[in-house]
XYZ file of C-alpha atoms in Angstrom:
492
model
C 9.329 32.279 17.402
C 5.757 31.415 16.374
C 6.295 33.648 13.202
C 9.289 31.739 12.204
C 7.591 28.558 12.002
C 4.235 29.303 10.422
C 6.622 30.679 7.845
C 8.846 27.728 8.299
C 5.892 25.559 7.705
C 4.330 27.402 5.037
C 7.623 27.194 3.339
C 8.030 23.500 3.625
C 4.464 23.048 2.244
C 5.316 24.677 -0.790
C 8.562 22.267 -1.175
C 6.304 19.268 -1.338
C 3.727 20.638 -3.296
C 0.855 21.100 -0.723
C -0.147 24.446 -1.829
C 1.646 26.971 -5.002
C 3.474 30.028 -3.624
C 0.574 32.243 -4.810
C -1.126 30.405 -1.910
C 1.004 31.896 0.815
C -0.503 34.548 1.977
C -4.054 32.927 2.180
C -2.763 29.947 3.884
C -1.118 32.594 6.494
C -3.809 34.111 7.468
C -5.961 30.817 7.757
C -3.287 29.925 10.099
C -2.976 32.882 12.197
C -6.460 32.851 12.715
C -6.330 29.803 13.971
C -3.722 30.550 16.680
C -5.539 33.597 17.886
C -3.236 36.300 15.933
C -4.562 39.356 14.116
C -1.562 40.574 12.441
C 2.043 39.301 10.970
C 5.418 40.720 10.666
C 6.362 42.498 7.489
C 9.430 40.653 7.261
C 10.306 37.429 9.182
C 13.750 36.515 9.652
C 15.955 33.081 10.575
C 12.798 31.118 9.344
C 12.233 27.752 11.278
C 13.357 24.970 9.030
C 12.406 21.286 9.840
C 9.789 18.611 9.351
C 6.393 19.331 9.269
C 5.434 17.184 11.520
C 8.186 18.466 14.316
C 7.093 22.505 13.038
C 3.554 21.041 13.932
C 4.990 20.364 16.992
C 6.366 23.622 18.210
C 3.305 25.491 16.888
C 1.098 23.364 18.984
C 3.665 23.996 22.085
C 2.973 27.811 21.689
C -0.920 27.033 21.392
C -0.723 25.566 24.546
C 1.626 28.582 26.479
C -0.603 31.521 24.856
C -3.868 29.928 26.374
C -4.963 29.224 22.645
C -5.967 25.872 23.522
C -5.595 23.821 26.800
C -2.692 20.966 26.959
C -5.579 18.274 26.695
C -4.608 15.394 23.821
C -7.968 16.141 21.743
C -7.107 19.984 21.482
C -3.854 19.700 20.557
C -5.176 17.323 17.793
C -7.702 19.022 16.462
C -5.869 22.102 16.242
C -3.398 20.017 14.682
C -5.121 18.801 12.005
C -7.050 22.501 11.584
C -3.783 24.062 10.656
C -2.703 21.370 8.079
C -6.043 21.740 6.817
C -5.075 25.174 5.468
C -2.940 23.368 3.078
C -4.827 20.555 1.825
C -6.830 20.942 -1.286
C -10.502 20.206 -1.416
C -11.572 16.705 -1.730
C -13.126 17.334 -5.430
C -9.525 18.895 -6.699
C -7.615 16.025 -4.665
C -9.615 13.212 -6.246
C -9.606 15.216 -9.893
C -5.078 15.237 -9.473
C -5.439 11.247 -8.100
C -7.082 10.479 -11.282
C -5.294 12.572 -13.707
C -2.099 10.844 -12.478
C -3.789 7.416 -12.631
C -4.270 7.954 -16.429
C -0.139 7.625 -16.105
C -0.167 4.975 -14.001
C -1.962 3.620 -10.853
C 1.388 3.753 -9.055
C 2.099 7.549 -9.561
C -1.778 7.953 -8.463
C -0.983 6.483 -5.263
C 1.949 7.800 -4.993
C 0.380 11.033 -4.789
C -2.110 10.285 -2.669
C 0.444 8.455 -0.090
C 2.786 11.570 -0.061
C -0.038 14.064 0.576
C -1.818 11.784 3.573
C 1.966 11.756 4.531
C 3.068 15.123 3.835
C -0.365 16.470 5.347
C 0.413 14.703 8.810
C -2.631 12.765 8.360
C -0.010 10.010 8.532
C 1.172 10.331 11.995
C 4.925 9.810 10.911
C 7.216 11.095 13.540
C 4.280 8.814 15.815
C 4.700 5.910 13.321
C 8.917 5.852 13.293
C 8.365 5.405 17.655
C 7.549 1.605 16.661
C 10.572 -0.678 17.266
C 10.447 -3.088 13.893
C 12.572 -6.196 13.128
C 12.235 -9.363 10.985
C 12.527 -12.689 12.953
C 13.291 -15.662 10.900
C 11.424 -19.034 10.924
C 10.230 -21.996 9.175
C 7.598 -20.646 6.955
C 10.240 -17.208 6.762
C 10.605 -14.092 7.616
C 8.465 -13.012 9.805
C 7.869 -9.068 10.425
C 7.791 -7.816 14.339
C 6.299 -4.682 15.218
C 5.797 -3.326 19.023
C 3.222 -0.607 18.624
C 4.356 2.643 19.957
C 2.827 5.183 17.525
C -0.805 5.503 18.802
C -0.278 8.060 22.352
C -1.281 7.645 25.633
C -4.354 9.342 26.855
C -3.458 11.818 29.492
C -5.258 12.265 32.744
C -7.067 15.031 31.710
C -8.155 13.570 28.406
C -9.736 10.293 30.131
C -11.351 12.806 32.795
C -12.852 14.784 29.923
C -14.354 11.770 28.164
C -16.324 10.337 31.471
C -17.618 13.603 32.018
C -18.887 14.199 28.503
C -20.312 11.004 27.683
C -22.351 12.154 25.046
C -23.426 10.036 22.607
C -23.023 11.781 19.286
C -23.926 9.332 16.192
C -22.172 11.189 13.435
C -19.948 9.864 11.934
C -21.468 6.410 13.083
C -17.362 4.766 13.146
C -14.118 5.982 12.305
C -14.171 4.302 8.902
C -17.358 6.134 8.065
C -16.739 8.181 4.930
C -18.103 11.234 6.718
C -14.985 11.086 8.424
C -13.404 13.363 5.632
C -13.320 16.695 6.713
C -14.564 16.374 10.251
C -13.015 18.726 12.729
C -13.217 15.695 15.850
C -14.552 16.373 19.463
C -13.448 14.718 23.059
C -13.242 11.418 22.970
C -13.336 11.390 18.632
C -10.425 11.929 16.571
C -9.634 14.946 14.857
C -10.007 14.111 10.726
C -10.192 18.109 9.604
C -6.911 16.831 7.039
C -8.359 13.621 6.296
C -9.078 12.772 2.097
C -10.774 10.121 0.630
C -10.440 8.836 -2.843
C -13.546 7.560 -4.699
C -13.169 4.127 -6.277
C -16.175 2.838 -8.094
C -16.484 -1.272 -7.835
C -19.240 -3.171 -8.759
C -21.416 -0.648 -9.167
C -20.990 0.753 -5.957
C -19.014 3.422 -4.637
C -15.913 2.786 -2.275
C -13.290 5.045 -1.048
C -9.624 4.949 -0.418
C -7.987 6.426 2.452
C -4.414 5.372 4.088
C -4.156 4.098 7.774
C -3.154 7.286 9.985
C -0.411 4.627 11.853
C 0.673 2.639 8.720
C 2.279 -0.668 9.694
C 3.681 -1.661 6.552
C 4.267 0.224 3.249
C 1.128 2.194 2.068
C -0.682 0.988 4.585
C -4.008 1.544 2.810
C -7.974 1.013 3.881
C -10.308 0.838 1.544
C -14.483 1.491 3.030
C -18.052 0.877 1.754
C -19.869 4.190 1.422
C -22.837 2.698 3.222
C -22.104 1.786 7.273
C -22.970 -2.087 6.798
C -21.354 -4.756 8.392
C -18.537 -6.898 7.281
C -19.282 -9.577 5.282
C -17.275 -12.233 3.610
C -18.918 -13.533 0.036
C -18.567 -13.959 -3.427
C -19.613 -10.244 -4.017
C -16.069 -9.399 -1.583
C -14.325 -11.854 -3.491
C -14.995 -10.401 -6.462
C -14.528 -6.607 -4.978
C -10.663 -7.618 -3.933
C -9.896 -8.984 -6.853
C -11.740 -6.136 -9.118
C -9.471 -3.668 -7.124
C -6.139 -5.846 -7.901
C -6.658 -4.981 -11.586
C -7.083 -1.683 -11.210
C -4.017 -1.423 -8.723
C -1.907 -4.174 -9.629
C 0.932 -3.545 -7.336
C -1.265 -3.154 -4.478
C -2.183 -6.377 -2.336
C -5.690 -6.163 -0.939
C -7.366 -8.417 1.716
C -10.112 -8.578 4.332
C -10.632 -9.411 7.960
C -12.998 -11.975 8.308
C -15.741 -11.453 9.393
C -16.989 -13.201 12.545
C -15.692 -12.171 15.973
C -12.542 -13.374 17.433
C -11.683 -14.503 14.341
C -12.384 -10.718 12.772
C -10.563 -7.275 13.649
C -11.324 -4.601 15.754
C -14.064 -2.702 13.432
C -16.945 -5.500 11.985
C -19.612 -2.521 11.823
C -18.414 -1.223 9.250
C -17.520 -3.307 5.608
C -14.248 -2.440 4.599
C -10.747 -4.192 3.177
C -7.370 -3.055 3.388
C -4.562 -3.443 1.176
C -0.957 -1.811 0.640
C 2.276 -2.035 -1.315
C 4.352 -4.818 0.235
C 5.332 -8.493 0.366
C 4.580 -10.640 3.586
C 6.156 -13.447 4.149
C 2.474 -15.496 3.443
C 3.354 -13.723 -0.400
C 6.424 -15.736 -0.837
C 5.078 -19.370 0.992
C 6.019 -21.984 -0.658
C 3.268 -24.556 -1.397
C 2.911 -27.743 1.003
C 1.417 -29.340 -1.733
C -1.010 -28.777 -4.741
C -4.314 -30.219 -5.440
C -6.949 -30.616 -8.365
C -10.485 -28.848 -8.016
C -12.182 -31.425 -10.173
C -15.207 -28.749 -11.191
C -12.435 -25.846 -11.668
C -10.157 -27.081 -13.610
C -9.010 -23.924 -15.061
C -7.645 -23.185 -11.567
C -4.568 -24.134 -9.847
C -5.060 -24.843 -5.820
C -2.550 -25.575 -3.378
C -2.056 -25.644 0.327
C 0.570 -22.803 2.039
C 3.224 -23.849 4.097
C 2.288 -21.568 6.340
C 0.993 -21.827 9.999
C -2.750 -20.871 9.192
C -4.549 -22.916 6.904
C -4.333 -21.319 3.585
C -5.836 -22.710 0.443
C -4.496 -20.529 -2.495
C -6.027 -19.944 -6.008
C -4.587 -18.720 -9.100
C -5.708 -18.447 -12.556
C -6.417 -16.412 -15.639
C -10.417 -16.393 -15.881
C -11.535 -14.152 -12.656
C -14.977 -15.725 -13.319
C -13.838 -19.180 -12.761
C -11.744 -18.645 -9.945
C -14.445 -16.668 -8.339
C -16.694 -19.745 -8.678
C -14.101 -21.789 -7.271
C -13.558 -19.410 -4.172
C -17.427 -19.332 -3.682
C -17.904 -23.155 -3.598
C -14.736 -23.503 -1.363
C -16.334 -20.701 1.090
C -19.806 -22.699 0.924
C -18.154 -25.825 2.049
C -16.319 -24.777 4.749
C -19.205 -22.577 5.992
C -20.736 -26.079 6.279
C -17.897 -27.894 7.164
C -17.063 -29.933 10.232
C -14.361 -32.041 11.727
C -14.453 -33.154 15.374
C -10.909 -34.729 15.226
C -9.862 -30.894 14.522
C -12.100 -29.566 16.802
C -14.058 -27.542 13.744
C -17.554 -26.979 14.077
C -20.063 -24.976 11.780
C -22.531 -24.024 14.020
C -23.497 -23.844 17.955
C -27.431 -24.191 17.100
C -27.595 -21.296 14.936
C -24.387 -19.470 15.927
C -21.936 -19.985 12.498
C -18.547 -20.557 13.767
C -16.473 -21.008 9.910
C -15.321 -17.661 7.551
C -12.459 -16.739 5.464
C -9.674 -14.118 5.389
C -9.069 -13.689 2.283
C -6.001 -11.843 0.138
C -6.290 -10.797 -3.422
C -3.259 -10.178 -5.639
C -1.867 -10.366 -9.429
C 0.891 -12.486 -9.909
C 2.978 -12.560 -13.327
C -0.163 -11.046 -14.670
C -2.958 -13.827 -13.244
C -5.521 -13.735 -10.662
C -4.825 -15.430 -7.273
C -6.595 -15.784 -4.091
C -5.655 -16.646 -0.627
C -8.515 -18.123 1.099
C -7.384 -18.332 4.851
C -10.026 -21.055 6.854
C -10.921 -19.238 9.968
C -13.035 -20.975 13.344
C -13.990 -18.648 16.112
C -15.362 -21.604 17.990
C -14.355 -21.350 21.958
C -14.008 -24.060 24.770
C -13.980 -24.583 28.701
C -10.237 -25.300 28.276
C -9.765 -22.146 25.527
C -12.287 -19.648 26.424
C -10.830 -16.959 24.326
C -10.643 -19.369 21.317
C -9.991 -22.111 20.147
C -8.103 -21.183 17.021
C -6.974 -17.651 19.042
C -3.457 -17.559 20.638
C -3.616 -20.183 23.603
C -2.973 -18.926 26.970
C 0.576 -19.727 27.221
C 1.364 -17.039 24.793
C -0.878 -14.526 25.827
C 1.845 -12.655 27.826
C 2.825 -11.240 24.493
C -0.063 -11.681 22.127
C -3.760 -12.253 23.023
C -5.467 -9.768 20.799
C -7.195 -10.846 18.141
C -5.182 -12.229 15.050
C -6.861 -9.931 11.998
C -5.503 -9.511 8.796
C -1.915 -7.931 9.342
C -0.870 -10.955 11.884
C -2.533 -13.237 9.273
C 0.029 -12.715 6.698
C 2.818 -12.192 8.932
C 3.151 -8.999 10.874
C 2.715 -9.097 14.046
C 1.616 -5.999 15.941
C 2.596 -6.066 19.398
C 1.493 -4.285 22.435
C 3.337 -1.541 23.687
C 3.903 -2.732 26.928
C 6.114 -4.978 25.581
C 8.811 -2.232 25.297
C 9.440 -2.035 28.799
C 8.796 -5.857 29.570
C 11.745 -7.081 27.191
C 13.944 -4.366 28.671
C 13.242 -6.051 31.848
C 13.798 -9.315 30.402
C 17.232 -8.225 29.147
C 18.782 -6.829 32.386
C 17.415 -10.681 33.878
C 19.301 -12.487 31.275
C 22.243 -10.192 31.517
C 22.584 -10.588 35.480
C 21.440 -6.840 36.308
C 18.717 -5.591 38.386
C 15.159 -6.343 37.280
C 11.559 -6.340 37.609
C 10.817 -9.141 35.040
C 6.217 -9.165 34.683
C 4.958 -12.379 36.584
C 3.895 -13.218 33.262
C 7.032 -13.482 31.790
C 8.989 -15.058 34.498
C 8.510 -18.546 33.209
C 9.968 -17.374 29.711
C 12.437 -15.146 31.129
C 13.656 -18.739 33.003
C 13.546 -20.917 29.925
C 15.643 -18.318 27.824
C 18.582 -18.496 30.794
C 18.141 -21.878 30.787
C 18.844 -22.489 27.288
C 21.987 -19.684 26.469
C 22.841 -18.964 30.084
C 24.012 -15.822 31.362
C 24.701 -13.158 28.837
C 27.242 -10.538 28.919
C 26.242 -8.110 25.813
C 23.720 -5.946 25.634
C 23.369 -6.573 21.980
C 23.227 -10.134 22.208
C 20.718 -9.763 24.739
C 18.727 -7.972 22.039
C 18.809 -10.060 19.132
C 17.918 -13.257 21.359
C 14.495 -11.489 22.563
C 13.937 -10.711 18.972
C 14.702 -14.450 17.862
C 12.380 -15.305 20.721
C 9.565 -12.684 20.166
C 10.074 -14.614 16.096
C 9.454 -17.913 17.971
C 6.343 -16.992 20.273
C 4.869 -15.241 17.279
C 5.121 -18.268 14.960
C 3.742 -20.579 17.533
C 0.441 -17.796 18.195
C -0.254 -18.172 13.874
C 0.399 -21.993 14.773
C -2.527 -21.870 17.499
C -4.715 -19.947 14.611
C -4.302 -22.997 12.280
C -7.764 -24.988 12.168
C -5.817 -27.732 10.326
C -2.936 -29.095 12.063
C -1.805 -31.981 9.908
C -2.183 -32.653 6.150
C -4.273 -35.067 6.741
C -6.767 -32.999 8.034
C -6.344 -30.611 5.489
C -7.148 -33.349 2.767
C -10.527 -34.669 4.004
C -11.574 -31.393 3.789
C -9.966 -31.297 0.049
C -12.642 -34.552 -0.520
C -15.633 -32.775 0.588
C -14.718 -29.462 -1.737
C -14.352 -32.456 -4.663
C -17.682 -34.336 -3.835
């Protein structure tokens, strides 16, 4: 059967444009190489025909039968991404067709460059559509759910492999390294052989464009510093986000900030990400407005939202960049000890900013989200992190993503709610210690249930409620009150 997919694959590649059919028989032979076979059938009948991703799938299964590669996660992946590699264009000729589309429009440029990361398998999608997704409703709206199921589990072998090889191998220096592109991967390193970047000049430096391999929202897209430098929240970002809006105005683009706790999971490396969709942060409503009495050519306003969001909007970019810059300067400097905010621990700064760039109806605006990573005796993990009682289903960091409204959930949450379910529906289960005390409030409240389905949508209303409250616990500002003194000192 092996014949019938590469030909099944090779077909489907020239369906969505990944190579001409004058490319065929050079992509075949790249291919059969790579699977250890010297010749080819003259003619191949019943061809495979399905996804590339699931033809990926069965190739990889005969890899692994024929001795071509041992059934160890890193081989399979890096064989993987070898073969799709046959039938990706070079970087130069992918960047030259990104561009030439962009002179149409900068949505049919990405939309190129999404359906080849897609079509390529660089996007992991038959990994990515594992993820159980739902919208939970709430006071500040709807709020987007995601249990994370798309990134595998290291086998046995795999974690054996990595303790015994322990090298330490310093190229790339991080997975968001641009040197990433191209590179075939190695034990313990993913595999990145079908892996394009797109060059974006901004500010006189270059910057590249990639999407995320496990997109959690539409377009999913991360865009890296050619030099490895650490993260670092100023004007100069502020002015990078909103530099890329108006060159992709349908795109969104925003930044971790960029202390820890407070920051995401990579800080070594200076980098943004941005995509095509609406969070519910997009669509707050205000709380109230405000005057910036040296900007007056911007409009402020507080979010209703559960984070403390100061947003910006106006016509002149310079202006509102000024604005953002003096509103970052205060609050780097900026305390409060009736809301527990502190600037500094002797020289350790404890205040940053997420911020979110956008256009709206053809303006500049600018979320500017006040961060604190400070920690105490009684929240030793943070105090503006997730507080312990919710930390049976969120006590990872809250980056970007969660910021606006996504939250992305551990997978062993999957299991757990099952649990959960067949406790509130009066079957046998193993509820997690953990959850026991929520498992008991839930019965309290709706008593025993008798559908399966309305056992479902209550843990999703739930999950909607726990997640709200962990944004709540990320807010430095809990009253408006608060909020305004802080207003005064950006006005003195």
């Amino acid at each position: 059967m092996i014949f019938q997919h590469i030909e099944g694959l090779i077909q489907k590649a020239v369906e969505v444009a990944l190579i001409e059919p004058g490319d065929r028989i050079y992509t075949r032979n790249r291919v059969i190489n790579l699977l250890n076979l010297e010749s080819f059938p003259e003619n191949v009948e019943a061809v495979t025909a399905d996804s590339i991703p699931n033809l990926l799938e069965k190739m990889i299964a005969y890899a692994v039968e024929n001795n071509v590669i041992e059934d160890v996660f890193d081989e399979k992946e890096i064989l993987t991404a070898n073969i799709m590699n046959c039938f990706v264009a070079r970087p130069s000729d992918v960047n030259n067709v990104f561009w030439n589309e962009y002179q149409q429009s900068a949505k049919a440029a990405t939309d190129y460059f999404y359906n080849l990361s897609k079509n390529s398998n660089y996007i992991q999608m038959n990994r990515i559509k594992k993820n159980i997704h739902f919208k939970a409703s709430s006071i500040y709206g709807e709020l987007d759910i995601t249990i994370n199921l798309s990134k595998p589990e290291k086998d046995p072998e795999q974690i054996k492999r990595e303790r015994e090889m322990k090298q330490i191998v310093g190229y790339p220096k991080c997975l968001l390294c641009v040197e990433n592109e191209g590179y075939t991967g190695r034990t313990g390193y993913p595999a990145r052989a079908n892996h394009r970047v797109i060059r974006v000049p901004l500010l006189e430096e270059n910057w590249y464009l990639q999407y995320s391999p496990y997109v959690y929202y539409n377009e999913h897209s991360i865009l890296l510093a050619e030099e490895h430098r650490d993260m670092k929240i100023d004007k100069g970002a502020f002015e990078r986000l909103l530099t890329f809006t108006e060159k992709f105005p349908h795109y969104f683009i925003g930044s971790n900030a960029d202390l820890p706790i407070v920051g995401g999971s990579i800080l070594s490396h200076d980098h943004y990400q941005a995509g095509n969709y609406e969070f519910a942060m997009t669509n707050a409503a205000d709380a109230f407005s405000f005057e910036l009495s040296e900007f007056t050519d911007v409009s402020a306003s507080v979010l209703k939202w559960p984070l403390s969001v100061v947003r910006l909007n106006s016509d002149d970019k310079s202006k509102l960049l000024q604005a953002a810059d003096h509103i970052l300067q205060t609050w780097r400097n900026y305390s409060d000890d009736s809301s527990e905010v502190k600037a500094f621990s002797d020289d350790t700064p404890h205040n940053t900013i997420t911020p979110i760039a956008r256009m709206r109806d053809g303006a500049y605006e600018l979320d500017l989200v006040l961060r604190n990573n400070r920690t105490s005796d009684e929240h030793p993990m943070g105090i503006f992190h997730p507080h312990a009682d919710v930390h049976h289903i969120k006590k990872e960091n809250i980056g970007l993503i969660e910021v606006m409204g996504l939250a992305v959930l551990p997978a062993r949450l999957k299991e757990e709610l099952a649990e959960i379910q067949n406790f509130l529906l009066g079957e046998s289960n193993d509820v997690a210690d953990y959850h026991q005390e929520w498992a008991g409030q839930i019965m309290k409240e709706n008593g025993l249930l008798s559908d399966h389905a309305q056992a479902e949508r209550l843990l999703e209303k739930e999950l909607g409620k726990k997640f709200t409250r962990v944004l709540e616990d990320a807010g430095v500002f809990k009253e408006r009150n608060a909020f305004e003194r802080f207003i005064e000192a950006i006005n003195k």
